[in-house]
Coordinates of C-alpha atoms in Angstrom, one line a residue:
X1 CA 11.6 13.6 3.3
X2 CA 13.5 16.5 2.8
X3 CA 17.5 17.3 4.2
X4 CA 17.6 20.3 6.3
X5 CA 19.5 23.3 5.1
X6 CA 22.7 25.2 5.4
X7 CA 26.3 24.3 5.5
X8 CA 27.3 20.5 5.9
X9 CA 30.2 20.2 8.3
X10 CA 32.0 16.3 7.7
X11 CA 34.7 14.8 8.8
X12 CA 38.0 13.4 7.0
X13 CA 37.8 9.8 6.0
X14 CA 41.2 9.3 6.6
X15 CA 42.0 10.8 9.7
X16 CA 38.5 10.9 11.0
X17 CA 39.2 13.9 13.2
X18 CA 39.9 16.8 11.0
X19 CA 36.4 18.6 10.1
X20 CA 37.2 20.9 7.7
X21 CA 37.1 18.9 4.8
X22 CA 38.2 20.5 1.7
X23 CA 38.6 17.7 -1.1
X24 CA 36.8 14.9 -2.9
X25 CA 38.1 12.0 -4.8
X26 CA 36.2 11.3 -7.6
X27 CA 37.8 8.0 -8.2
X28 CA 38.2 6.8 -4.8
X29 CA 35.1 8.5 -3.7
X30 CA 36.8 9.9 -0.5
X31 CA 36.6 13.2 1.2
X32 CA 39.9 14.3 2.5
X33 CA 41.1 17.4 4.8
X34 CA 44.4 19.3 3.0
X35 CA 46.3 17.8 5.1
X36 CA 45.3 14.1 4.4
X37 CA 45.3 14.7 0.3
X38 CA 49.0 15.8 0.6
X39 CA 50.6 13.2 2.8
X40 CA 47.9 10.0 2.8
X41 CA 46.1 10.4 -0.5
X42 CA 49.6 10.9 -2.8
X43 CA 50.6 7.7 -1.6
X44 CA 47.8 5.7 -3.2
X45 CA 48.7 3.9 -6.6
X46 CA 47.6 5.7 -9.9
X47 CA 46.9 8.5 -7.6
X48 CA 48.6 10.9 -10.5
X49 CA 45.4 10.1 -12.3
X50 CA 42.5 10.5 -10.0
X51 CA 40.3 13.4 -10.2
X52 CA 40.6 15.2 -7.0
X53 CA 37.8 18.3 -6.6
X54 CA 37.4 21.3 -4.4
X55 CA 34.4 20.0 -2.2
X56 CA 32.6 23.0 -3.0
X57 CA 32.4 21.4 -6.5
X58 CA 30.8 18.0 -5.0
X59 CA 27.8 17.9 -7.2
X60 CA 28.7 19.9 -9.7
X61 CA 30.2 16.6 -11.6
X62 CA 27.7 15.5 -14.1
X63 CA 26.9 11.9 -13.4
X64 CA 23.7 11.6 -15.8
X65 CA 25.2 9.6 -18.5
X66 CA 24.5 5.8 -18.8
X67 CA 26.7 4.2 -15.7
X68 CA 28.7 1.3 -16.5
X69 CA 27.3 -2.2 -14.6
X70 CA 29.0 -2.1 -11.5
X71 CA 29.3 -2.6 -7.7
X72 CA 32.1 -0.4 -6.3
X73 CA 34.1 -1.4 -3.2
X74 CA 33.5 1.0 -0.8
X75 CA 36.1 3.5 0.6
X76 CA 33.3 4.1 3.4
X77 CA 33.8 3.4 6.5
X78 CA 30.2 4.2 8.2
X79 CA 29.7 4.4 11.7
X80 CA 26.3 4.9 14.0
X81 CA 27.6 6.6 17.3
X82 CA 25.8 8.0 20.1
X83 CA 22.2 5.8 19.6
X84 CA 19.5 7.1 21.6
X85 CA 16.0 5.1 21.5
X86 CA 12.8 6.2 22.5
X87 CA 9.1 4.9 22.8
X88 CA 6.6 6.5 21.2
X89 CA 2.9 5.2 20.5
X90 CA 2.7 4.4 17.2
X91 CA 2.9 0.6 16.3
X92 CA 5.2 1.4 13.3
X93 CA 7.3 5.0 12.5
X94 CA 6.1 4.7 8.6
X95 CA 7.4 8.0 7.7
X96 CA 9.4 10.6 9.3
X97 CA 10.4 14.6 8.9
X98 CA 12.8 16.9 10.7
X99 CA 11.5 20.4 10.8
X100 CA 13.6 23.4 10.7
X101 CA 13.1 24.3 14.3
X102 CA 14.5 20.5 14.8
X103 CA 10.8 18.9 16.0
X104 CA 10.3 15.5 14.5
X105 CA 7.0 14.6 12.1
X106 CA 6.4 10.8 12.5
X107 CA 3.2 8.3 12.5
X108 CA 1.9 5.4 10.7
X109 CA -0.5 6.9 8.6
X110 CA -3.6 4.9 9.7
X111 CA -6.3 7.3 10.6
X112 CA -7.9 6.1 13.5
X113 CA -12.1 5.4 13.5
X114 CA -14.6 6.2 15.9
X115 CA -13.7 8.4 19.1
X116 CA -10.7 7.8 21.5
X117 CA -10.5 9.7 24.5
X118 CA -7.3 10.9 25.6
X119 CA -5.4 9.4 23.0
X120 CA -3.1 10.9 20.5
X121 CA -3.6 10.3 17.1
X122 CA -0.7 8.3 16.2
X123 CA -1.4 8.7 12.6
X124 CA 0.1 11.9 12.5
X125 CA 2.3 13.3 15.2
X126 CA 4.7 16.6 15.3
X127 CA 7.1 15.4 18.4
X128 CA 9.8 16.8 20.3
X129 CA 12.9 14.8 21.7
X130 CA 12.8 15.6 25.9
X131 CA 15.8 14.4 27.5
X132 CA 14.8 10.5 27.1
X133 CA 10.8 10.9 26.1
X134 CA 9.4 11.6 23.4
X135 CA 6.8 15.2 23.5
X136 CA 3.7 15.3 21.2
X137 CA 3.4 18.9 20.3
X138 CA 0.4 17.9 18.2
X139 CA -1.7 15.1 16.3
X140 CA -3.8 14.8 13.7
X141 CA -6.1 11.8 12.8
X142 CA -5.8 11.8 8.5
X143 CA -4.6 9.3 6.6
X144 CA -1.4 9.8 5.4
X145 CA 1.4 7.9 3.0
X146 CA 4.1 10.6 3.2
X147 CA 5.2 13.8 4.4
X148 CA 7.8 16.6 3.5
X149 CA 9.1 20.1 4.7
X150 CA 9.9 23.0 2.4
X151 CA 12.3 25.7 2.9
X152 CA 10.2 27.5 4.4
X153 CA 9.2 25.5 6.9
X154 CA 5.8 24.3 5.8
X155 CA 4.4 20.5 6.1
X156 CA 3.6 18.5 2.5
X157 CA 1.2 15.7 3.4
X158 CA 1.1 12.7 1.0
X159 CA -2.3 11.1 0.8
X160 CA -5.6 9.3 -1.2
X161 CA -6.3 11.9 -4.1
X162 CA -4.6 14.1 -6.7
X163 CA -3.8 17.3 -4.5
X164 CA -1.0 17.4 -1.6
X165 CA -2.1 18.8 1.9
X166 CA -0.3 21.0 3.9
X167 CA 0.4 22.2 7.4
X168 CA 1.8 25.8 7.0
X169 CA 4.4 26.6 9.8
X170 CA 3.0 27.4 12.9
X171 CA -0.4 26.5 12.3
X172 CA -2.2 23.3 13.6
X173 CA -4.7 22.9 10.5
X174 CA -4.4 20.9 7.8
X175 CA -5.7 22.4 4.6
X176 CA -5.1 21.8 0.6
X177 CA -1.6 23.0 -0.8
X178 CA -1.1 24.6 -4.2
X179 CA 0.1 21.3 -5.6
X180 CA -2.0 19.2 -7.9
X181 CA -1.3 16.4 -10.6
X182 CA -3.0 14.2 -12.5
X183 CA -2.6 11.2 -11.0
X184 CA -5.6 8.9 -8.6
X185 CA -3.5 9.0 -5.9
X186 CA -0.3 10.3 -4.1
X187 CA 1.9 8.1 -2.1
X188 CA 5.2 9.7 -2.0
X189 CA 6.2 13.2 -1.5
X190 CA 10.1 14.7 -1.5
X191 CA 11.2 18.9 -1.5
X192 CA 14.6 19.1 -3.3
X193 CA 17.1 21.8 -1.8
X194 CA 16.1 23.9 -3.7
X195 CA 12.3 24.3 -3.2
X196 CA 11.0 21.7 -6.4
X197 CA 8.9 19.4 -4.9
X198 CA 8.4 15.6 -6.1
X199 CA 5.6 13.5 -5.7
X200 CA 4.6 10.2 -7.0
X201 CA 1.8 7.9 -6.8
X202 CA 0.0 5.5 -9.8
X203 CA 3.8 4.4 -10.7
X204 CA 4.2 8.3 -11.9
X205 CA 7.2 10.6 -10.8
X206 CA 6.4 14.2 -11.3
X207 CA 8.5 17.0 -10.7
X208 CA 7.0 20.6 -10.0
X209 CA 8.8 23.9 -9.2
X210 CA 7.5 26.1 -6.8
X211 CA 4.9 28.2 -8.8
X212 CA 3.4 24.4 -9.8
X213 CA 5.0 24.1 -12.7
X214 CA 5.3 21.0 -14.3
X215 CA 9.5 20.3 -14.7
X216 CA 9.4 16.4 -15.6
X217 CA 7.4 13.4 -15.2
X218 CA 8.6 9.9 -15.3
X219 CA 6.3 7.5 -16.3
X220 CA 7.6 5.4 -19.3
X221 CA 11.4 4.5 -20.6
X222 CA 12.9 5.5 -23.6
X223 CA 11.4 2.1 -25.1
X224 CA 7.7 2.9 -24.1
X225 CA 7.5 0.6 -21.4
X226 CA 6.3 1.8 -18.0
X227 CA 9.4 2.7 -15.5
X228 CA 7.1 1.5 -12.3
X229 CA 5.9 -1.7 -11.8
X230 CA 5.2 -1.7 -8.1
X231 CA 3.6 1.1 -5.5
X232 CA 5.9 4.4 -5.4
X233 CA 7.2 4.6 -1.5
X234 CA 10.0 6.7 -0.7
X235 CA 11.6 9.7 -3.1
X236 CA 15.1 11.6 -2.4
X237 CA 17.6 13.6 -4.6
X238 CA 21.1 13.9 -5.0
X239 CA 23.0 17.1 -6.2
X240 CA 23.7 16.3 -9.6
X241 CA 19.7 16.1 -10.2
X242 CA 19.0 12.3 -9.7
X243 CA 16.2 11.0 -8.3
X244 CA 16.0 7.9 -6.0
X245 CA 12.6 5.8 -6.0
X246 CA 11.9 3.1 -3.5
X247 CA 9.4 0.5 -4.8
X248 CA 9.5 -2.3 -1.8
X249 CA 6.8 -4.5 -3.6
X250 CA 6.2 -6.5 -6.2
X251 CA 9.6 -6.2 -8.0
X252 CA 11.4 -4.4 -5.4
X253 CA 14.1 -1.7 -6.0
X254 CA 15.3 1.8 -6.1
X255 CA 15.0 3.6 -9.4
X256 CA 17.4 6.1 -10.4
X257 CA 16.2 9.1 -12.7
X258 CA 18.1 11.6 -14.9
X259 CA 16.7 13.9 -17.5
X260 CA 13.3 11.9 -18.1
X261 CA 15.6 8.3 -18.4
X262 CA 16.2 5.3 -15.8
X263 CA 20.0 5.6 -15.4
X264 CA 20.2 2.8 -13.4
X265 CA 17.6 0.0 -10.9
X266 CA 19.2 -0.9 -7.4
X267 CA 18.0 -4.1 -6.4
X268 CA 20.5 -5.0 -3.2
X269 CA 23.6 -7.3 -3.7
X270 CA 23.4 -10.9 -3.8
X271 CA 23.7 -11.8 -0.6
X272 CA 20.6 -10.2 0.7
X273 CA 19.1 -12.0 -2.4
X274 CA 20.0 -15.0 -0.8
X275 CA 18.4 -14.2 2.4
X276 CA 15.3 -12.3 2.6
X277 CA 13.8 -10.4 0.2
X278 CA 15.1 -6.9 -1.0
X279 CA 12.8 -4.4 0.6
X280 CA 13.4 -0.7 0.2
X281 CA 11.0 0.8 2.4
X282 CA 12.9 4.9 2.6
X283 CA 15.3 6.9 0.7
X284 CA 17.6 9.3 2.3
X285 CA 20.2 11.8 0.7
X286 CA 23.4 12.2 3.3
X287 CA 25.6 15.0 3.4
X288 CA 28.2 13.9 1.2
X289 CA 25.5 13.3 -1.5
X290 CA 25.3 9.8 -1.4
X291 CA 22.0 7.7 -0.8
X292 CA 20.8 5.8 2.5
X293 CA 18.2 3.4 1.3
X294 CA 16.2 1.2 4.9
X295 CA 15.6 -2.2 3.7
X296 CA 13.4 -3.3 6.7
X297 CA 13.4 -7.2 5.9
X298 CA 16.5 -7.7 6.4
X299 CA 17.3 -4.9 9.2
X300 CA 19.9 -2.9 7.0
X301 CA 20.7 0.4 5.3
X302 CA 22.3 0.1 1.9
X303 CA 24.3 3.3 1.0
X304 CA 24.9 4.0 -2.5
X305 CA 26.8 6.5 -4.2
X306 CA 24.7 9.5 -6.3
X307 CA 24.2 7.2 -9.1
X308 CA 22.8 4.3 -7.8
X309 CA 25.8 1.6 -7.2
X310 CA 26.1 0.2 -3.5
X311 CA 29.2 1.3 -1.8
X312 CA 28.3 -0.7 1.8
X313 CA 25.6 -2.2 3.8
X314 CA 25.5 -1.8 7.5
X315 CA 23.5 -4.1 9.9
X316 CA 21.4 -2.3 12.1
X317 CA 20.6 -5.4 14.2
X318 CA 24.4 -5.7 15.5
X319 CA 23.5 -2.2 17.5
X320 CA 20.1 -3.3 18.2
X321 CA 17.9 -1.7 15.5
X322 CA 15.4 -3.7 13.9
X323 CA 13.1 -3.5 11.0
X324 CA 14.0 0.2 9.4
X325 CA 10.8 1.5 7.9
X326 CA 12.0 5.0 7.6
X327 CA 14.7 8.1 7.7
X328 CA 15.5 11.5 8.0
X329 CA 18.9 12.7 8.4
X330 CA 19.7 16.6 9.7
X331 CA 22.6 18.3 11.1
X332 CA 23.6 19.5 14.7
X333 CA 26.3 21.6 14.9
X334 CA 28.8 19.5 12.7
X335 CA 27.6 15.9 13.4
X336 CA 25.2 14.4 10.4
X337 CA 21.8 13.2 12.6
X338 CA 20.0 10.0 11.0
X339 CA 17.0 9.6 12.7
X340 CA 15.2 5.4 12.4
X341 CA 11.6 5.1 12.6
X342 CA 11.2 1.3 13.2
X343 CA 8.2 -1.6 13.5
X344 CA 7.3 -2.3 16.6
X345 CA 9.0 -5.6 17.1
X346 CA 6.8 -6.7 19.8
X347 CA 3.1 -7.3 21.1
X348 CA 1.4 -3.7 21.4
X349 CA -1.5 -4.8 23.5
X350 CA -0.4 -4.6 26.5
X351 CA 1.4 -1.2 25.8
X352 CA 0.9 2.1 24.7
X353 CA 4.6 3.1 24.1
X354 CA 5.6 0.9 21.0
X355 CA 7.1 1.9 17.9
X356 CA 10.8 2.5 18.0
X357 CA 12.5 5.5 17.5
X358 CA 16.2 6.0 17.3
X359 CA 18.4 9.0 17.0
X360 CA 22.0 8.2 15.6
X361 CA 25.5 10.2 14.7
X362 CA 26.2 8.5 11.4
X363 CA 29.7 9.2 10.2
X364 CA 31.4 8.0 6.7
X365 CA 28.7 8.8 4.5

């Protein structure tokens, strides 16, 4: 799923009330107002020798060398404020898109067989948020494993076969986009900042630019042995040109990519080990470039910074979120908007209104 664009306005991690953030830590991956750096940061030990960068430069840093084995302590301090949770009918929010004009793409992606009168595809669903309900716009009954949006506002469908659908903006038909690969089937699909577009399926990454263009494809190590062992899920991207892969099966973990090489495999800390199993079900790149990966087992988001190393974990059952199956994060003004699609945690028989959606303020990250 793809961030929406423009300016990101953050807040201070020290303070947590100034906005206008103007500096990054490289060492003790903060972001700091002026007035923080000069009278909070200066105080820290060693601070003589941190690298401290205008946060204009954020992502400029070249990060794709070989990372040393680590698992930083996180700085982070992330917070889910103002949770809003709606129904909606879909027995599980599999996948889920913010478009430009801030309406939500969400479904399960089972197509449904046979005719239903007076239901909504739940497959497929462009929604809008209406005070507490939840508006379908539209809804379409195709199978689908992923979805995107482009800068320019169009819809990349993931789904069984080599070419991507789309939904160009403002239309309500679904029809074959420019983008093909080789591959028997597609089951992930991201659209960097910048217009490439990322798709993966058959345990393939490949990475187009805009006029289809083949840029990279990721498909074996430096050793010859295959990168993917398990189905491709979730894709995101970071600024300094990493990609994120969720595999939730199998072997579960999220792959990191740089410059046709694994720079690093994220396969949660021990103590979710010791629990339940590790399963990254949706990649998400925040504001402050690091990742948001929903491991729906065991009901938590791990964030890690741009290269793959966990900073924190927050619990989403302490607030009352179970089950995180996907994300899409967006801005409003200057609050960062993380939007859970969740399983339906429940029996749906009875009900039409099931799957859980939630709308969060997510600060720290």
């Amino acid at each position: 799923m793809s961030l929406s664009h423009g300016q990101y306005a953050i807040q201070c991690q020290l303070c947590e009330g100034d906005p206008k953030v103007k500096w990054n830590c490289l060492d003790c991956e903060l972001l700091m107002c002026s007035k923080c750096k000069d009278k909070v940061h200066s105080k820290f030990k060693s601070e003589k020798v941190h690298r401290i960068i205008d946060i204009k430069d954020v992502g400029q840093q070249s990060k794709c060398e070989e990372p040393e084995e680590r698992v930083s302590s996180s700085p982070t301090n992330v917070k889910l404020k103002n949770i809003k949770e709606y129904k909606t009918r879909t027995v599980d929010i599999s996948f889920l898109a913010v478009s430009l004009d801030g309406s939500l793409w969400i479904g399960d992606g089972d197509k449904e067989e046979g005719f239903h009168l007076f239901t909504s595809y739940t497959a497929l669903q462009n929604v809008k948020l209406v005070g507490d309900k939840v508006k379908v716009l539209s809804s379409f009954n195709i199978e689908v494993y992923d979805i995107a949006v482009t800068p320019s506002n169009d819809i990349l469908l993931a789904i069984e076969g080599s070419r991507l659908k789309q939904i160009k903006a403002g239309s309500n038909k679904v029809s074959d986009s420019v983008y093909f690969v080789e591959l028997s089937y597609i089951t992930s699909v991201h659209v960097t900042k910048d217009g490439r577009v990322i798709v993966g399926g058959g345990k393939v990454i490949v990475v187009m630019d805009t006029d289809v263009k083949y840029l990279a494809r990721y498909e074996e190590d430096e050793n010859k042995k295959p990168i993917f062992d398990g189905t491709i899920w979730s894709t995101t991207s970071t600024l300094n040109g990493n990609i994120f892969v969720a595999q939730p099966y199998f072997n579960p973990r999220v792959v990191v990519l740089c410059k046709g090489d694994v720079i690093n495999n994220y396969t949660g800390p021990p103590s979710i080990k010791s629990q339940r199993r590790f399963n990254p079900r949706s990649v998400i790149t925040t504001p402050m470039d690091h990742v948001i990966v929903a491991d729906c087992f065991n009901h938590s988001l791990h964030i890690l910074d741009n290269t793959g190393h966990l900073l924190t974990t927050y619990n989403t059952k302490d607030i009352g979120i179970e089950y995180p199956r996907s994300l899409t994060i967006t801005m409003e003004g200057p609050f960062a908007v993380l939007y859970i699609g969740c399983r339906n945690t429940g029996s749906c028989e009875d009900s039409s209104d099931t799957g859980q959606l939630y709308k969060t303020n997510i600060m720290g990250c």
